[in-house]
Short mmCIF file of C-alpha atoms and ligand atoms in Angstrom, two decimals:
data_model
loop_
_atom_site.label_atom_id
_atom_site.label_comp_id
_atom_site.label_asym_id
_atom_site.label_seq_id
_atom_site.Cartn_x
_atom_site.Cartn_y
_atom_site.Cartn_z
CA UNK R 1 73.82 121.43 89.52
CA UNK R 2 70.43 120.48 87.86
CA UNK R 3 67.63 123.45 88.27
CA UNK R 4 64.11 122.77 88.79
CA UNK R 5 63.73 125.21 85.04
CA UNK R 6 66.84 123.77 83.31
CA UNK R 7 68.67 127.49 83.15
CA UNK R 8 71.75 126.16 84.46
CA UNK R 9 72.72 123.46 82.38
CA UNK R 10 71.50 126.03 79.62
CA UNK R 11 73.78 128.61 80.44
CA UNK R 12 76.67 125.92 80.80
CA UNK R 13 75.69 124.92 77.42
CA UNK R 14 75.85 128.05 75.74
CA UNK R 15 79.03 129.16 77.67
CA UNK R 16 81.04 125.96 76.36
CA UNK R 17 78.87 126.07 72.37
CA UNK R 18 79.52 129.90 71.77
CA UNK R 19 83.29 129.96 73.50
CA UNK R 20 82.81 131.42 77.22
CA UNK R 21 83.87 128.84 79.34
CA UNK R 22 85.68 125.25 79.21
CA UNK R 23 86.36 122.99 81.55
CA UNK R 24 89.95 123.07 82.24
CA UNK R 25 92.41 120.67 80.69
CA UNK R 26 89.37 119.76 78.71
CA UNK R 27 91.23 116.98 76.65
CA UNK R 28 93.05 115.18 79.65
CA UNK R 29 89.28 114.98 81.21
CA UNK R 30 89.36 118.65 82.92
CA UNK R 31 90.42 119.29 86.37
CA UNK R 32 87.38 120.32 89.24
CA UNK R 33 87.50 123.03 90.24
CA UNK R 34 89.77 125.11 87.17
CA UNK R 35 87.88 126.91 84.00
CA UNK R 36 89.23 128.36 81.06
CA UNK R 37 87.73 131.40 79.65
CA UNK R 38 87.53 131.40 75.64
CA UNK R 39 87.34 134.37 73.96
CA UNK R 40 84.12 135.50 74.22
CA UNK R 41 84.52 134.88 78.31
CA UNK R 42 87.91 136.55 78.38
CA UNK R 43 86.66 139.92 76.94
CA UNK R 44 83.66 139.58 79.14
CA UNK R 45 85.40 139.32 82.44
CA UNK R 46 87.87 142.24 80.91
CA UNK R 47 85.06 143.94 80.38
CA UNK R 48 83.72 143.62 83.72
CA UNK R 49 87.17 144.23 85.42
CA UNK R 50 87.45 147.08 83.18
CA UNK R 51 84.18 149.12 84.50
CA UNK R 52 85.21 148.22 88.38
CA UNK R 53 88.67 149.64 88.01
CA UNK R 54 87.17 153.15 86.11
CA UNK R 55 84.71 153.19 88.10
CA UNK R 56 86.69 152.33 91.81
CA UNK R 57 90.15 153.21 90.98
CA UNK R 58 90.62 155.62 88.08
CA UNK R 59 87.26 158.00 87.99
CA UNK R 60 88.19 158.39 91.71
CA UNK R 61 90.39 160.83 93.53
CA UNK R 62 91.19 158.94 96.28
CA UNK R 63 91.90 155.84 95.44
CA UNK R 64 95.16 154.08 94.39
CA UNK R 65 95.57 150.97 91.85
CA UNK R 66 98.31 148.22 93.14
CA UNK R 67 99.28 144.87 91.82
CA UNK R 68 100.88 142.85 94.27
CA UNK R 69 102.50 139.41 93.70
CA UNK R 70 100.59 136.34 94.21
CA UNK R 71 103.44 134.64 96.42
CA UNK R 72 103.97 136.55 99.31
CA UNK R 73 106.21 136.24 102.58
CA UNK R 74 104.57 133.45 104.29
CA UNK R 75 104.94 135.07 107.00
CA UNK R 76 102.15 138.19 105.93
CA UNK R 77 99.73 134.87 106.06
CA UNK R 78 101.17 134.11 109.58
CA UNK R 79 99.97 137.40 111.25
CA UNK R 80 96.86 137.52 108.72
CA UNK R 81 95.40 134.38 110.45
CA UNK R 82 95.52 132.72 107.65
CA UNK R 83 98.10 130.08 108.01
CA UNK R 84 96.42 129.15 111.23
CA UNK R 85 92.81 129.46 110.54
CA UNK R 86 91.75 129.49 107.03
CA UNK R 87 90.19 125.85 107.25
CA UNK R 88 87.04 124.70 106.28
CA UNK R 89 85.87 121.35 107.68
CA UNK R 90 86.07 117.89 105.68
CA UNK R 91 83.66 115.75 105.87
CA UNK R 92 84.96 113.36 108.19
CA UNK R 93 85.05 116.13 110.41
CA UNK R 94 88.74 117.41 110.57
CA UNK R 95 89.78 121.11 109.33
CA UNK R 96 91.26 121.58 106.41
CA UNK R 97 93.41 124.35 105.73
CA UNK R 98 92.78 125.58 102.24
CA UNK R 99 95.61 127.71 101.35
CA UNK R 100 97.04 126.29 98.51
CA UNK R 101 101.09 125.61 99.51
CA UNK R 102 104.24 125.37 97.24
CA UNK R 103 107.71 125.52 97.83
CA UNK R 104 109.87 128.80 96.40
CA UNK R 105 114.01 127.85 95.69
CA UNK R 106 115.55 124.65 95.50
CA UNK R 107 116.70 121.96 98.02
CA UNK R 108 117.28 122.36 101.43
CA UNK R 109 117.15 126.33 101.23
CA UNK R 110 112.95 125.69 99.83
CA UNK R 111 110.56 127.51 101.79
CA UNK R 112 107.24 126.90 102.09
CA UNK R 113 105.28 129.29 100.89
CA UNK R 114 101.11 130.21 99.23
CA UNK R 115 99.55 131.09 96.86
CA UNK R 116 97.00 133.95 97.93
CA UNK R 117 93.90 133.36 99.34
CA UNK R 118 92.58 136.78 98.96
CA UNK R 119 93.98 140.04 97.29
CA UNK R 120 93.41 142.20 100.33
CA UNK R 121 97.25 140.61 101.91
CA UNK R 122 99.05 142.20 99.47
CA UNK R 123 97.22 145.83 99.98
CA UNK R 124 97.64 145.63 103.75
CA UNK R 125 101.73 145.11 103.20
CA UNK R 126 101.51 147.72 100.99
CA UNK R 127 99.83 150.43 103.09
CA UNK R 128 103.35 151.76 104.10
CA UNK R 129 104.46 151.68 100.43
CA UNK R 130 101.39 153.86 99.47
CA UNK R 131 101.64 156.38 102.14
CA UNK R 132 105.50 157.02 101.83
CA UNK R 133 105.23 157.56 98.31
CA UNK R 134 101.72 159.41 97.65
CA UNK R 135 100.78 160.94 101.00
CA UNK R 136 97.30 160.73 101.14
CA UNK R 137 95.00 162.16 103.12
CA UNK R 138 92.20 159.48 105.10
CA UNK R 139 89.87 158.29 103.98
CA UNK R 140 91.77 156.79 100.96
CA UNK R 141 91.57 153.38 99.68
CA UNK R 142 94.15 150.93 97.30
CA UNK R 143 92.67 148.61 94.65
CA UNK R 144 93.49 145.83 93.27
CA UNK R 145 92.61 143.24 90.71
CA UNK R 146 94.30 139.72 90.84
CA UNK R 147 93.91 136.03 91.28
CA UNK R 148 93.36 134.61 94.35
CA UNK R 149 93.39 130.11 94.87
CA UNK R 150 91.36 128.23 97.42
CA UNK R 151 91.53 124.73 97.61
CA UNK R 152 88.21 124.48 97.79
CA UNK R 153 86.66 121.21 99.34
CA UNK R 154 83.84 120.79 97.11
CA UNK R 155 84.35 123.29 94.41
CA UNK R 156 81.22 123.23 92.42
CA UNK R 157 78.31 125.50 90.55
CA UNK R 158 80.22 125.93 87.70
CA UNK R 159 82.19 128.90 88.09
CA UNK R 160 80.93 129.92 91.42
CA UNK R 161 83.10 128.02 93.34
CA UNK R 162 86.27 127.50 91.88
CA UNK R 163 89.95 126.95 92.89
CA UNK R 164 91.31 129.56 91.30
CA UNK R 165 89.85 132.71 90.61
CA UNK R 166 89.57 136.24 90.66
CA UNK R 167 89.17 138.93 92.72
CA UNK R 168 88.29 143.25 92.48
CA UNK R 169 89.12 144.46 96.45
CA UNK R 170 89.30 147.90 97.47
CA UNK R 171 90.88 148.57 101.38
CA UNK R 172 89.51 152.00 102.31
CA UNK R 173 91.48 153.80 104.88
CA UNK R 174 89.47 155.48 107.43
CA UNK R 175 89.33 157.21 111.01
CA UNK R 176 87.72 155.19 113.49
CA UNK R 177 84.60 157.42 114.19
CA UNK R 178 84.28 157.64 110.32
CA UNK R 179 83.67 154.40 109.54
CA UNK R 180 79.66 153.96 109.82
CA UNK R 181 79.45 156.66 107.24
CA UNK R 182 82.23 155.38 104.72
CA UNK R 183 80.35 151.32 104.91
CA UNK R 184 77.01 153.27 103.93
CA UNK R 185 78.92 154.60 101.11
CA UNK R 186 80.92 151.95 99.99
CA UNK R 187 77.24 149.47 100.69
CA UNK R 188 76.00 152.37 97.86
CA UNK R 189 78.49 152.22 95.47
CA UNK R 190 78.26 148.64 95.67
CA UNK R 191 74.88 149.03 94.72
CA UNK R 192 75.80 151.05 91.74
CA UNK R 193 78.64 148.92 90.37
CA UNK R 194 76.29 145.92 90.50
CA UNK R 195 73.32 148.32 88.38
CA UNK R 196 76.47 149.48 85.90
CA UNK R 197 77.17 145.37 84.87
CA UNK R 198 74.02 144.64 84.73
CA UNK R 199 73.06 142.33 87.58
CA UNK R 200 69.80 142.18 88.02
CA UNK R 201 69.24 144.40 91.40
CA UNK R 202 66.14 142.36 92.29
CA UNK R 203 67.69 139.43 92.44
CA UNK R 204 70.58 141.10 95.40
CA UNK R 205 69.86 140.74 98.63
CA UNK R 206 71.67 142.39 101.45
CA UNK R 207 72.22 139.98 104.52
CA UNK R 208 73.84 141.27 107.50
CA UNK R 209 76.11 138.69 108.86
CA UNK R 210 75.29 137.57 112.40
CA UNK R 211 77.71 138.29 115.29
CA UNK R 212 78.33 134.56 115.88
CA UNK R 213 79.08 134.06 111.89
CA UNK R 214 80.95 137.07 111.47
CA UNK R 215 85.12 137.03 111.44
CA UNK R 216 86.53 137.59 114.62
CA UNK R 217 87.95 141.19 113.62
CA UNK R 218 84.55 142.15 111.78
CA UNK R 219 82.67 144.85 113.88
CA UNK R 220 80.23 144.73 110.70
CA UNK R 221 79.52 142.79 107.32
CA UNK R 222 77.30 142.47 105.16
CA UNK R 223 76.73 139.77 102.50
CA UNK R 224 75.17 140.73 98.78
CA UNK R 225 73.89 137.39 98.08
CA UNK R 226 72.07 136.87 94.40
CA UNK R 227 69.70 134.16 93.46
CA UNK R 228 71.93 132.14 91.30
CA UNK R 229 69.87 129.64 89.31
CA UNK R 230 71.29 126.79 92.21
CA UNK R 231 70.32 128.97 94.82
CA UNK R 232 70.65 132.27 97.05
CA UNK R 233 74.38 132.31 97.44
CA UNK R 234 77.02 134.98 98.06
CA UNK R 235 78.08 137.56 95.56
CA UNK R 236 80.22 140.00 97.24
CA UNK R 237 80.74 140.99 100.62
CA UNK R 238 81.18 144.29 102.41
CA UNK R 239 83.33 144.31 106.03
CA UNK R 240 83.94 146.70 108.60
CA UNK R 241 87.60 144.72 109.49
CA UNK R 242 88.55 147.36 112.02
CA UNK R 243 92.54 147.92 112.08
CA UNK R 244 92.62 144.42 112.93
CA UNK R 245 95.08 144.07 109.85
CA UNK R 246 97.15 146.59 110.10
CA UNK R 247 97.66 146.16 113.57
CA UNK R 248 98.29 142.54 112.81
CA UNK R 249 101.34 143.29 110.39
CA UNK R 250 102.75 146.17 112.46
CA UNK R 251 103.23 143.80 115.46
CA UNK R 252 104.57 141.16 112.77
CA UNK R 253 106.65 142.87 110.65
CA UNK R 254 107.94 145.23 113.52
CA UNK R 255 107.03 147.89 111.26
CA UNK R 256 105.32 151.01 111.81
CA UNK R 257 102.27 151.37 110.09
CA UNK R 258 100.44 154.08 111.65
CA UNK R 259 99.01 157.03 110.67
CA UNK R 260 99.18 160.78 111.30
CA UNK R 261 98.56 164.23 110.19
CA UNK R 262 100.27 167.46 111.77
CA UNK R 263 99.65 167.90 114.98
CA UNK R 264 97.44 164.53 115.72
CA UNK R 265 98.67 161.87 117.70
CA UNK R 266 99.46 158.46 115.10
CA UNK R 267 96.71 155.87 114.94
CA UNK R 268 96.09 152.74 112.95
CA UNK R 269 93.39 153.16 110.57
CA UNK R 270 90.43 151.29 110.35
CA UNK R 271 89.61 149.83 106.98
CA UNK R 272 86.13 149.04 105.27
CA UNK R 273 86.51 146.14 102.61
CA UNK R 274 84.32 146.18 99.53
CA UNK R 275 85.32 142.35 98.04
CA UNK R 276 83.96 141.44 95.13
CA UNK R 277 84.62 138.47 93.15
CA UNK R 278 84.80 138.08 88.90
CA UNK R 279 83.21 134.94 88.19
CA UNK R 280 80.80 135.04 90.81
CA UNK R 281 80.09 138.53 88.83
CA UNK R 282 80.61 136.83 85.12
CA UNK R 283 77.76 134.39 86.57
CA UNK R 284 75.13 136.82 87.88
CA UNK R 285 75.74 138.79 84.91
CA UNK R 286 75.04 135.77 82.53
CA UNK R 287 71.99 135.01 84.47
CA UNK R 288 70.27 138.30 84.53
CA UNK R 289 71.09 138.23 81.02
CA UNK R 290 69.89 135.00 79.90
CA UNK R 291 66.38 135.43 78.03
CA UNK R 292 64.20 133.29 75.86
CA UNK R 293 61.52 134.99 73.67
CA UNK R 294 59.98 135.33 70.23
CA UNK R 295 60.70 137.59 68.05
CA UNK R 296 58.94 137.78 64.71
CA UNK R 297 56.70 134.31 65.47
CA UNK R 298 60.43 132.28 65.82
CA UNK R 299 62.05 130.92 69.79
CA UNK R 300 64.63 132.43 70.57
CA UNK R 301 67.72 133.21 72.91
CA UNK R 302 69.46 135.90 73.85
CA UNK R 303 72.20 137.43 76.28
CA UNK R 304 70.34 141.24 77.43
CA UNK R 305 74.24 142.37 78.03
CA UNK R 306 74.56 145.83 78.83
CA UNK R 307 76.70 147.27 75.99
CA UNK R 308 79.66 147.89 78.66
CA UNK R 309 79.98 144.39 79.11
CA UNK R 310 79.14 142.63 76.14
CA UNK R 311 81.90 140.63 74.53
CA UNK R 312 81.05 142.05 70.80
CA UNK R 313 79.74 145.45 70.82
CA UNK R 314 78.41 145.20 66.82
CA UNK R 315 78.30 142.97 63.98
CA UNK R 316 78.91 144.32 60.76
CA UNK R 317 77.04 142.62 57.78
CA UNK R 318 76.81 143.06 54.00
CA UNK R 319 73.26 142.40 53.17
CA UNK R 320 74.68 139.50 51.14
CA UNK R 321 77.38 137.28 50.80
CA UNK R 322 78.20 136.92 46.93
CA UNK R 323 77.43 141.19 45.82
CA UNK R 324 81.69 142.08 45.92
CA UNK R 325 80.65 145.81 45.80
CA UNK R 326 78.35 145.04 49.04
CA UNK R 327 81.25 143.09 50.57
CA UNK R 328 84.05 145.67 49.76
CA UNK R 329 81.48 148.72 51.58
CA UNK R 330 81.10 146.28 54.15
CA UNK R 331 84.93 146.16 55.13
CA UNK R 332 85.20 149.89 54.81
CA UNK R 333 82.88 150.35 57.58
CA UNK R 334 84.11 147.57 59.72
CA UNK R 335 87.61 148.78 59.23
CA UNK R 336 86.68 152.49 59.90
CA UNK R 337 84.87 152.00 62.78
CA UNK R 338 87.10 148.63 64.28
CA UNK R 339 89.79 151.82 64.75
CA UNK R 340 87.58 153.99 67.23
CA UNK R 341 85.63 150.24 68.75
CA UNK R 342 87.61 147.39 68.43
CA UNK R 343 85.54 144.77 70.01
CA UNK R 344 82.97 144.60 67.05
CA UNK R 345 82.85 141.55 64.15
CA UNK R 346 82.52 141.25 60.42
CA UNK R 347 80.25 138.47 59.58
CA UNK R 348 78.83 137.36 55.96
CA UNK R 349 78.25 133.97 56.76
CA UNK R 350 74.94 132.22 56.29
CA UNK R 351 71.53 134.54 55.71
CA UNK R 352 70.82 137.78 58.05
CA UNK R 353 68.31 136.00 60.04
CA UNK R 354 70.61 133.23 60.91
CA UNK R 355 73.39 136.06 61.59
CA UNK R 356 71.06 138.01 64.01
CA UNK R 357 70.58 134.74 65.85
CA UNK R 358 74.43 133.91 66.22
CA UNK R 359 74.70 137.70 67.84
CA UNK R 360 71.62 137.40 69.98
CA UNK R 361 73.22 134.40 71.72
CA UNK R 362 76.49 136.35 72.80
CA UNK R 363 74.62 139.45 73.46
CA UNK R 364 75.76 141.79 70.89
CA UNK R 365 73.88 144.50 71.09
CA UNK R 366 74.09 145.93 67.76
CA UNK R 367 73.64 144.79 63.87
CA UNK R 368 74.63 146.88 61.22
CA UNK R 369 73.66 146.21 58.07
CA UNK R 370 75.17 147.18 54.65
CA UNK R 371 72.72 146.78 51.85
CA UNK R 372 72.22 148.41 48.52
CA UNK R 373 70.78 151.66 49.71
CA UNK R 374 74.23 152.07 51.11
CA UNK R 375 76.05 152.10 47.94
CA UNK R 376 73.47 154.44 46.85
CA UNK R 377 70.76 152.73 44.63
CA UNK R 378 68.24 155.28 46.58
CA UNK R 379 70.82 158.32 46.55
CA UNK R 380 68.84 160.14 49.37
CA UNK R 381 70.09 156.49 51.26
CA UNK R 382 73.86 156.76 50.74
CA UNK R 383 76.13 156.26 52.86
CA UNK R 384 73.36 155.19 55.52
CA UNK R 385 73.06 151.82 57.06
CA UNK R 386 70.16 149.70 59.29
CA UNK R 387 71.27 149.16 62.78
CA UNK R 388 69.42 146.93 64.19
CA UNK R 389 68.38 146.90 68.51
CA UNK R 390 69.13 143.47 69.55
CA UNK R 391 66.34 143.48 72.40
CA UNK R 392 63.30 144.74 70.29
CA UNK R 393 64.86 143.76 67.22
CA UNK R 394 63.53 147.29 65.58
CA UNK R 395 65.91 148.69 62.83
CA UNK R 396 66.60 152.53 61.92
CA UNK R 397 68.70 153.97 59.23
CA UNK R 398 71.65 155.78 60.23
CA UNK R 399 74.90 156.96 58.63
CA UNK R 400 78.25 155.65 59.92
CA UNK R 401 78.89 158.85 62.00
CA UNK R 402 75.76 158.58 63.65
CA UNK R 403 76.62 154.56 64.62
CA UNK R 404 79.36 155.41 65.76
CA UNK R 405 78.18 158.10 68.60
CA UNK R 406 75.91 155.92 69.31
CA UNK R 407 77.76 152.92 69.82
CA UNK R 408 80.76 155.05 71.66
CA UNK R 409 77.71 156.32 74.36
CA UNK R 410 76.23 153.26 75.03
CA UNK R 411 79.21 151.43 75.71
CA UNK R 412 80.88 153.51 78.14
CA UNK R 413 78.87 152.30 81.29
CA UNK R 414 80.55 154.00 84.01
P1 LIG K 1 81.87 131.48 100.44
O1 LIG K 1 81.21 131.63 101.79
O2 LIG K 1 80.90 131.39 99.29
O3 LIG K 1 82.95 130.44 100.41
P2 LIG K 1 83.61 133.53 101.30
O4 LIG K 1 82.78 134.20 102.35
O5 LIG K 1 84.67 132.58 101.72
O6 LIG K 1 82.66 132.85 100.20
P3 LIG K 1 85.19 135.83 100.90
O7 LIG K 1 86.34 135.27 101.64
O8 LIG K 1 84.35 136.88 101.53
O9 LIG K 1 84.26 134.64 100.38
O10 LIG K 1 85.73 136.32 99.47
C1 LIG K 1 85.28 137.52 98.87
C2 LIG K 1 84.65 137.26 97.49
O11 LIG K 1 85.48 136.44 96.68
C3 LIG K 1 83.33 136.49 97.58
O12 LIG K 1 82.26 137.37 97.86
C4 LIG K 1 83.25 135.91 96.18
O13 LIG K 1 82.76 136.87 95.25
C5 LIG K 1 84.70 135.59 95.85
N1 LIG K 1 85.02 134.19 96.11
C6 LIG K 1 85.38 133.63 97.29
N2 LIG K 1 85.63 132.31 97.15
C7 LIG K 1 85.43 132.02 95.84
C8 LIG K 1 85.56 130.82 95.08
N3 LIG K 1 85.95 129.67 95.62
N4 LIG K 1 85.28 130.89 93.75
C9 LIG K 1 84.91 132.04 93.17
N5 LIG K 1 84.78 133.20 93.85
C10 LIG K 1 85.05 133.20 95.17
#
């Protein structure tokens, strides 16, 4: 994983020193190709989760959430393709088949059975589900957020390629002679979602998958791959999949999953996939983030979150540590404004500059500072505190209302 400028193993540093990511099963020696997020990592990936379902599911009028389970019917993988062709070739040349298997009930009744490769199974056997109980009109799409497991050959880059992770897939529902017009969309709002979490755009580039490399029931796809410190690699991936799926389960399931409005003869719709994966996300978002400057003649760090992802939004400081009556305003405002924002902090420990240096590594955006004008030693100061900008590290004085519009704007992303 070693990078001709270091940033890897610097971002792997600061993920595991500030609480991101650990190996998994750290203290029995980890296990390749599992991470666990700590808690700075776990409200960044909620974070990031949380601006792809307002901004694909909820803000959205045609779109429905779903959360299917992870162990399915085998036999949705059987007409999927998957049981027969998800492999990936070994080294010594054989095909591997990397759904991960495990056996559901006990004895000689145990079936065989997997754990999901992709989220997009469980949308497709809920079409029907969706339809009967909704009625939409096409195009529509379903949603969904969930893990997906790969038993990944070489699992490696850190998160990038890992056993078990997560995916955000939307299935959008659409005529056949509709489709070139919905991809452009969705290849848009891709484009927008990846702008929201702060990716760095310049970084994206759009590769349109070759005929002879694309899946057999692709018409069209399109790979957003990012320049990962290790390398271009993939990011997300847009596909045209036809009603190759559909289709697929119909004939399986003997169901009928077709489509129709009055007076139209029923058709299987055609269905553009948007898939995009969380860590690969978490990962090009800590990337475009990481910076090294100086600021005020010292080296620094810092994380250039965009408040809608960042992990803490502010850090709330007494100006110092042993004033009670500093201290005690210091908790009012944390506790007053912890009600409307809860992912902000309280620290007093160590000196301010030491405290803006903790917060510039996780990529809080904001300091606010409680200091004596506060209490009211200048009364023309009360009740006013110094919030400080993270990236320019310039401070104004503001009263608690004020932080607290500001803070509620800048953090809503989508
Ligand atoms: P790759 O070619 O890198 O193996 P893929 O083409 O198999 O990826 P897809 O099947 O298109 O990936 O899966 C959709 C998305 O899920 C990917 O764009 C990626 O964001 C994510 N993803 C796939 N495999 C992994 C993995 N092993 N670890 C983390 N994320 C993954």
């Amino acid at each position: 994983m070693e990078t001709s400028n270091g940033m890897m193993e610097k971002i792997v540093s600061l993920c595991k020193r500030r609480g991101f990511v650990f190996q998994g099963s750290e203290i029995y020696g980890g296990f390749a190709g599992f991470w666990d997020y700590g808690p700075l990592g776990v409200a960044l990936k909620q974070n990031i989760k949380n601006l792809w379902w307002r901004k694909f599911v909820e803000s959205r009028d045609d779109m429905y959430g779903l959360d299917a389970a992870i162990v399915m019917n085998p036999k949705a993988w059987e007409a999927s393709g998957h049981v027969a062709g998800f492999a990936d070739p070994t080294p010594d040349g054989k095909s591997f088949n990397t759904m991960f298997k495990t056996s559901v009930g006990a004895g000689e009744e145990a079936t065989v059975a997997y754990l999901r490769p992709e989220t997009a199974g469980g949308i497709f056997v809920n079409f029907k589900n969706v339809v009967d109980s909704f009625h939409p009109k096409l195009p529509f799409g379903i949603g969904q957020i969930g893990k997906a497991f790969r038993n990944e050959i070489a699992p490696r880059d850190f998160v990038f390629r890992s056993r078990e992770f997560e995916q955000m897939e939307v299935e959008y529902f659409v005529r056949p002679s509709q489709w070139e017009e919905k991809f452009e969309e969705w290849r848009k709002e891709m484009f927008s979602f990846i702008d929201a979490v702060g990716i760095n755009k310049d970084a994206v580039h759009e590769l349109e998958v070759e005929d002879t490399e694309r899946a057999h029931y692709s018409k069209r796809t399109i790979d957003f791959e990012f320049d990962f410190p290790f390398g271009r690699k993939e990011l997300y991936g847009l596909a045209y999949r036809t009603d190759f799926d559909l289709s697929a389960h119909a004939a399986s399931s003997t169901k009928d999953l077709s489509y129709t409005e009055e007076g139209e003869e029923a058709f299987i719709p055609h269905v553009i996939e948007p898939s995009l994966g969380v860590e690969r996300t978490f990962l090009a978002v800590l990337a475009s983030a990481y910076t090294e400057d100086e600021l005020g003649g010292e080296k620094r760090v810092y994380l250039k979150f965009k408040p809608a992802v960042a992990p803490v939004k502010a850090a709330i400081f007494p100006l110092l540590k042993n004033k009670p009556e500093l201290v005690a305003k210091a908790q009012e405002v944390y506790q007053a404004l912890k009600k409307e924002i809860p992912q902000i902090v309280f620290d007093d420990n160590g000196n301010i500059g030491k405290r803006y240096r903790r917060q510039d590594e996780i990529g809080t955006p904001f300091c606010i500072t409680i200091d004596f004008d506060t209490l009211g030693e200048n009364p023309e100061l009360k009740d006013t505190v110094t919030l400080r900008d993270r990236d320019t590290g310039e401070q104004k004085r503001l009263t608690v209302k004020e932080v607290l519009e500001l803070l509620t704007s800048s953090i809503k992303g989508v």
